[in-house]
Tab-separated table of C-alpha atoms in Angstrom:
chain	number	residue	atom	x	y	z
B	68	UNK	CA	-21.346	11.453	35.362
B	69	UNK	CA	-19.931	8.169	36.915
B	70	UNK	CA	-16.333	8.018	38.155
B	71	UNK	CA	-14.953	6.061	35.166
B	72	UNK	CA	-16.539	8.567	32.672
B	73	UNK	CA	-15.290	11.474	34.743
B	74	UNK	CA	-11.739	10.081	34.726
B	75	UNK	CA	-11.849	9.401	31.029
B	76	UNK	CA	-12.914	12.980	30.463
B	77	UNK	CA	-9.973	14.223	32.669
B	78	UNK	CA	-7.440	12.056	30.646
B	79	UNK	CA	-8.728	13.514	27.439
B	80	UNK	CA	-8.570	17.101	28.791
B	81	UNK	CA	-5.021	16.610	30.075
B	82	UNK	CA	-3.953	14.903	26.775
B	83	UNK	CA	-5.055	18.000	24.870
B	84	UNK	CA	-3.311	20.258	27.360
B	85	UNK	CA	-0.119	18.228	27.225
B	86	UNK	CA	0.144	18.281	23.519
B	87	UNK	CA	-0.763	21.946	23.449
B	88	UNK	CA	1.888	22.926	25.880
B	89	UNK	CA	4.601	20.699	24.509
B	90	UNK	CA	4.009	22.043	21.030
B	91	UNK	CA	4.221	25.737	21.978
B	92	UNK	CA	7.957	26.077	22.419
B	93	UNK	CA	10.641	24.707	20.192
B	94	UNK	CA	13.078	22.535	22.077
B	95	UNK	CA	15.135	21.316	19.145
B	96	UNK	CA	18.949	21.567	19.243
B	97	UNK	CA	21.485	20.862	16.490
B	98	UNK	CA	23.289	24.256	17.208
B	99	UNK	CA	26.880	24.586	18.175
B	100	UNK	CA	28.753	27.641	19.431
B	101	UNK	CA	30.079	28.699	16.001
B	102	UNK	CA	28.598	31.597	13.925
B	103	UNK	CA	28.164	30.892	10.152
B	104	UNK	CA	30.198	34.029	9.145
B	105	UNK	CA	29.104	37.291	7.547
B	106	UNK	CA	27.048	36.787	4.422
B	107	UNK	CA	26.880	32.927	4.793
B	108	UNK	CA	23.723	30.986	5.104
B	109	UNK	CA	22.446	27.658	6.292
B	110	UNK	CA	19.221	25.679	6.262
B	111	UNK	CA	18.315	22.849	8.577
B	112	UNK	CA	15.780	20.011	8.959
B	113	UNK	CA	15.165	17.530	11.721
B	114	UNK	CA	12.764	14.853	12.951
B	115	UNK	CA	12.415	14.418	16.664
B	116	UNK	CA	10.395	12.152	18.990
B	117	UNK	CA	9.053	14.474	21.651
B	118	UNK	CA	7.453	13.765	25.036
B	119	UNK	CA	4.561	15.598	26.606
B	120	UNK	CA	4.598	16.721	30.244
B	121	UNK	CA	3.912	14.079	32.949
B	122	UNK	CA	0.960	15.761	34.600
B	123	UNK	CA	-0.649	14.200	37.718
B	124	UNK	CA	-4.335	13.384	37.944
B	125	UNK	CA	-4.439	14.672	41.559
B	126	UNK	CA	-4.009	18.166	40.257
B	127	UNK	CA	-7.502	17.788	38.610
B	128	UNK	CA	-9.266	15.014	40.619
B	129	UNK	CA	-8.352	14.464	44.228
B	130	UNK	CA	-10.719	11.386	44.386
B	131	UNK	CA	-8.810	9.534	41.735
B	132	UNK	CA	-6.990	6.404	42.926
B	133	UNK	CA	-4.605	6.566	39.904
B	134	UNK	CA	-2.796	9.960	40.203
B	135	UNK	CA	-0.477	9.507	37.198
B	136	UNK	CA	-0.923	10.445	33.604
B	137	UNK	CA	1.203	8.588	31.079
B	138	UNK	CA	3.576	10.519	28.892
B	139	UNK	CA	2.642	10.984	25.346
B	140	UNK	CA	5.277	10.687	22.517
B	141	UNK	CA	4.762	12.259	19.178
B	142	UNK	CA	6.901	13.032	16.036
B	143	UNK	CA	7.950	16.616	15.495
B	144	UNK	CA	9.297	17.919	12.092
B	145	UNK	CA	11.262	21.143	12.169
B	146	UNK	CA	12.867	23.360	9.513
B	147	UNK	CA	14.987	26.393	9.974
B	148	UNK	CA	17.858	28.485	8.918
B	149	UNK	CA	20.671	30.916	9.825
B	150	UNK	CA	22.166	34.031	8.136
B	151	UNK	CA	25.413	35.648	9.160
B	152	UNK	CA	24.774	39.348	9.845
B	153	UNK	CA	28.467	39.645	10.842
B	154	UNK	CA	31.243	37.177	11.440
B	155	UNK	CA	30.000	36.878	15.023
B	156	UNK	CA	26.231	37.539	14.768
B	157	UNK	CA	23.702	35.275	13.168
B	158	UNK	CA	19.984	35.592	12.600
B	159	UNK	CA	18.022	32.396	13.323
B	160	UNK	CA	14.550	31.201	12.471
B	161	UNK	CA	12.671	27.891	12.995
B	162	UNK	CA	9.141	26.520	12.250
B	163	UNK	CA	7.865	23.080	13.182
B	164	UNK	CA	4.983	20.711	12.674
B	165	UNK	CA	3.428	21.617	16.098
B	166	UNK	CA	2.822	25.131	14.625
B	167	UNK	CA	5.564	26.887	16.556
B	168	UNK	CA	7.494	29.770	14.911
B	169	UNK	CA	10.678	31.103	16.415
B	170	UNK	CA	13.148	33.803	15.457
B	171	UNK	CA	16.143	35.273	17.130
B	172	UNK	CA	19.910	35.892	17.133
B	173	UNK	CA	23.091	34.126	18.191
B	174	UNK	CA	26.358	35.934	19.106
B	175	UNK	CA	29.686	34.028	19.235
B	176	UNK	CA	31.698	35.275	22.232
B	177	UNK	CA	34.647	32.834	22.036
B	178	UNK	CA	36.371	31.380	19.056
B	179	UNK	CA	35.633	31.693	15.294
B	180	UNK	CA	34.459	29.461	12.417
B	181	UNK	CA	37.554	27.248	12.693
B	182	UNK	CA	38.407	27.236	16.483
B	183	UNK	CA	38.569	24.170	18.616
B	184	UNK	CA	36.191	25.512	21.265
B	185	UNK	CA	33.313	27.897	20.490
B	186	UNK	CA	30.899	29.577	22.852
B	187	UNK	CA	27.960	31.865	22.179
B	188	UNK	CA	24.793	33.413	23.653
B	189	UNK	CA	21.495	33.872	22.093
B	190	UNK	CA	17.945	35.295	22.359
B	191	UNK	CA	14.768	34.023	20.679
B	192	UNK	CA	11.044	34.780	20.632
B	193	UNK	CA	8.337	32.418	19.407
B	194	UNK	CA	4.632	32.077	19.071
B	195	UNK	CA	2.243	29.165	18.651
B	196	UNK	CA	0.354	29.187	15.347
B	197	UNK	CA	1.400	32.835	14.742
B	198	UNK	CA	-2.014	34.336	15.508
B	199	UNK	CA	-2.437	32.764	18.902
B	200	UNK	CA	-2.035	34.516	22.254
B	201	UNK	CA	0.783	32.118	23.424
B	202	UNK	CA	4.347	33.486	23.166
B	203	UNK	CA	7.622	32.326	24.497
B	204	UNK	CA	11.048	34.008	25.183
B	205	UNK	CA	14.187	31.856	25.117
B	206	UNK	CA	17.644	32.542	26.457
B	207	UNK	CA	20.124	29.839	25.226
B	208	UNK	CA	23.872	29.398	25.653
B	209	UNK	CA	25.840	27.544	23.035
B	210	UNK	CA	29.121	25.670	23.801
B	211	UNK	CA	30.854	23.245	21.378
B	212	UNK	CA	34.049	21.282	20.921
B	213	UNK	CA	35.386	20.541	17.419
B	214	UNK	CA	38.312	18.052	17.479
B	215	UNK	CA	38.158	17.985	13.667
B	216	UNK	CA	36.206	19.872	11.074
B	217	UNK	CA	34.137	16.660	10.487
B	218	UNK	CA	33.113	16.060	14.075
B	219	UNK	CA	31.779	18.210	16.893
B	220	UNK	CA	30.066	17.913	20.263
B	221	UNK	CA	27.740	20.570	21.627
B	222	UNK	CA	25.933	21.427	24.866
B	223	UNK	CA	23.295	24.101	24.988
B	224	UNK	CA	21.537	25.026	28.231
B	225	UNK	CA	18.387	27.029	27.770
B	226	UNK	CA	15.736	28.932	29.797
B	227	UNK	CA	12.268	29.450	28.292
B	228	UNK	CA	9.407	31.563	29.601
B	229	UNK	CA	6.057	30.946	27.912
B	230	UNK	CA	3.009	33.136	28.541
B	231	UNK	CA	-0.404	34.190	27.343
B	232	UNK	CA	-0.076	37.669	25.992
B	233	UNK	CA	-3.511	38.850	26.730
B	234	UNK	CA	-5.015	36.721	29.542
B	235	UNK	CA	-2.800	38.039	32.259
B	236	UNK	CA	-2.082	34.629	33.747
B	237	UNK	CA	1.125	33.159	35.051
B	238	UNK	CA	3.275	31.429	32.466
B	239	UNK	CA	5.344	28.296	32.132
B	240	UNK	CA	9.012	28.093	33.060
B	241	UNK	CA	11.204	25.634	31.059
B	242	UNK	CA	14.771	24.992	32.311
B	243	UNK	CA	16.975	22.386	30.645
B	244	UNK	CA	19.112	21.992	27.557
B	245	UNK	CA	20.211	20.065	24.557
B	246	UNK	CA	23.258	17.705	23.954
B	247	UNK	CA	24.383	16.264	20.720
B	248	UNK	CA	26.960	15.344	18.136
B	249	UNK	CA	27.445	16.590	14.584
B	250	UNK	CA	29.232	14.873	11.648
B	251	UNK	CA	30.317	16.235	8.238
B	252	UNK	CA	32.334	19.071	6.804
B	253	UNK	CA	30.410	21.525	4.711
B	254	UNK	CA	27.037	19.792	5.406
B	255	UNK	CA	26.490	18.333	8.840
B	256	UNK	CA	24.284	15.559	10.274
B	257	UNK	CA	23.753	14.820	13.874
B	258	UNK	CA	21.882	13.282	16.805
B	259	UNK	CA	20.290	15.441	19.585
B	260	UNK	CA	18.769	14.751	22.956
B	261	UNK	CA	17.020	17.373	25.072
B	262	UNK	CA	15.746	17.429	28.685
B	263	UNK	CA	13.693	20.147	30.210
B	264	UNK	CA	11.900	20.640	33.521
B	265	UNK	CA	8.582	22.638	33.198
B	266	UNK	CA	6.855	24.409	36.082
B	267	UNK	CA	3.570	26.312	35.960
B	268	UNK	CA	0.984	27.615	38.223
B	269	UNK	CA	-1.490	25.077	39.465
B	270	UNK	CA	0.458	22.037	38.220
B	271	UNK	CA	3.296	20.031	39.556
B	272	UNK	CA	6.542	20.217	37.681
B	273	UNK	CA	6.852	18.118	34.554
B	274	UNK	CA	9.585	16.587	32.481
B	275	UNK	CA	10.096	16.934	28.751
B	276	UNK	CA	12.466	14.570	26.892
B	277	UNK	CA	13.133	14.302	23.197
B	278	UNK	CA	15.434	12.575	20.776
B	279	UNK	CA	16.072	13.700	17.235
B	280	UNK	CA	18.145	13.258	13.947
B	281	UNK	CA	18.719	16.299	11.802
B	282	UNK	CA	20.890	17.981	9.055
B	283	UNK	CA	22.397	21.321	8.516
B	284	UNK	CA	23.212	22.375	4.875
B	285	UNK	CA	25.403	25.340	3.999
B	286	UNK	CA	24.281	27.693	1.194
């Protein structure tokens, strides 16, 4: 195999890995610090432009003169929902077009459904393609400011650990968060931006950036 063919094969392999890794954990936001309230429900839908990790060729081919691999951008559709178990505790679920399924809870520690400031904590678990061996555990925080009932700003830092459940290998660590704005009273629409740093064994750290538009609809 000549050098150009070898490099081409490396690019293809990394492209597959990049899309695989970036699709395995949901990084979508559109969540503020407020709980929906006991017995209330909400469905959501969003479209994001997501970025793959920026791997380096040197990690795979030390003889390559070009040691950078360009980021890939791809659309990601996601749908989800929330249900208020109590006035403070919500059940959350999400599914997206990169075959990721997430479920978890959010608990509002500060404020209520009408407070100016709201803060909550959460815990989620997810899997890629349901039957795969790849799982992730997420620990998000939710903070939001609501100057009016029709406008809100949120910030949600998040840690994610992604791992192979059966292979016994080291996993991926995601650290970052989401920032966005929401408009609307009963039904809300918003813009979201996320940034995450990804570290994994054998590869240099990588960056994930995404931008999205979405809506939340009360039931």
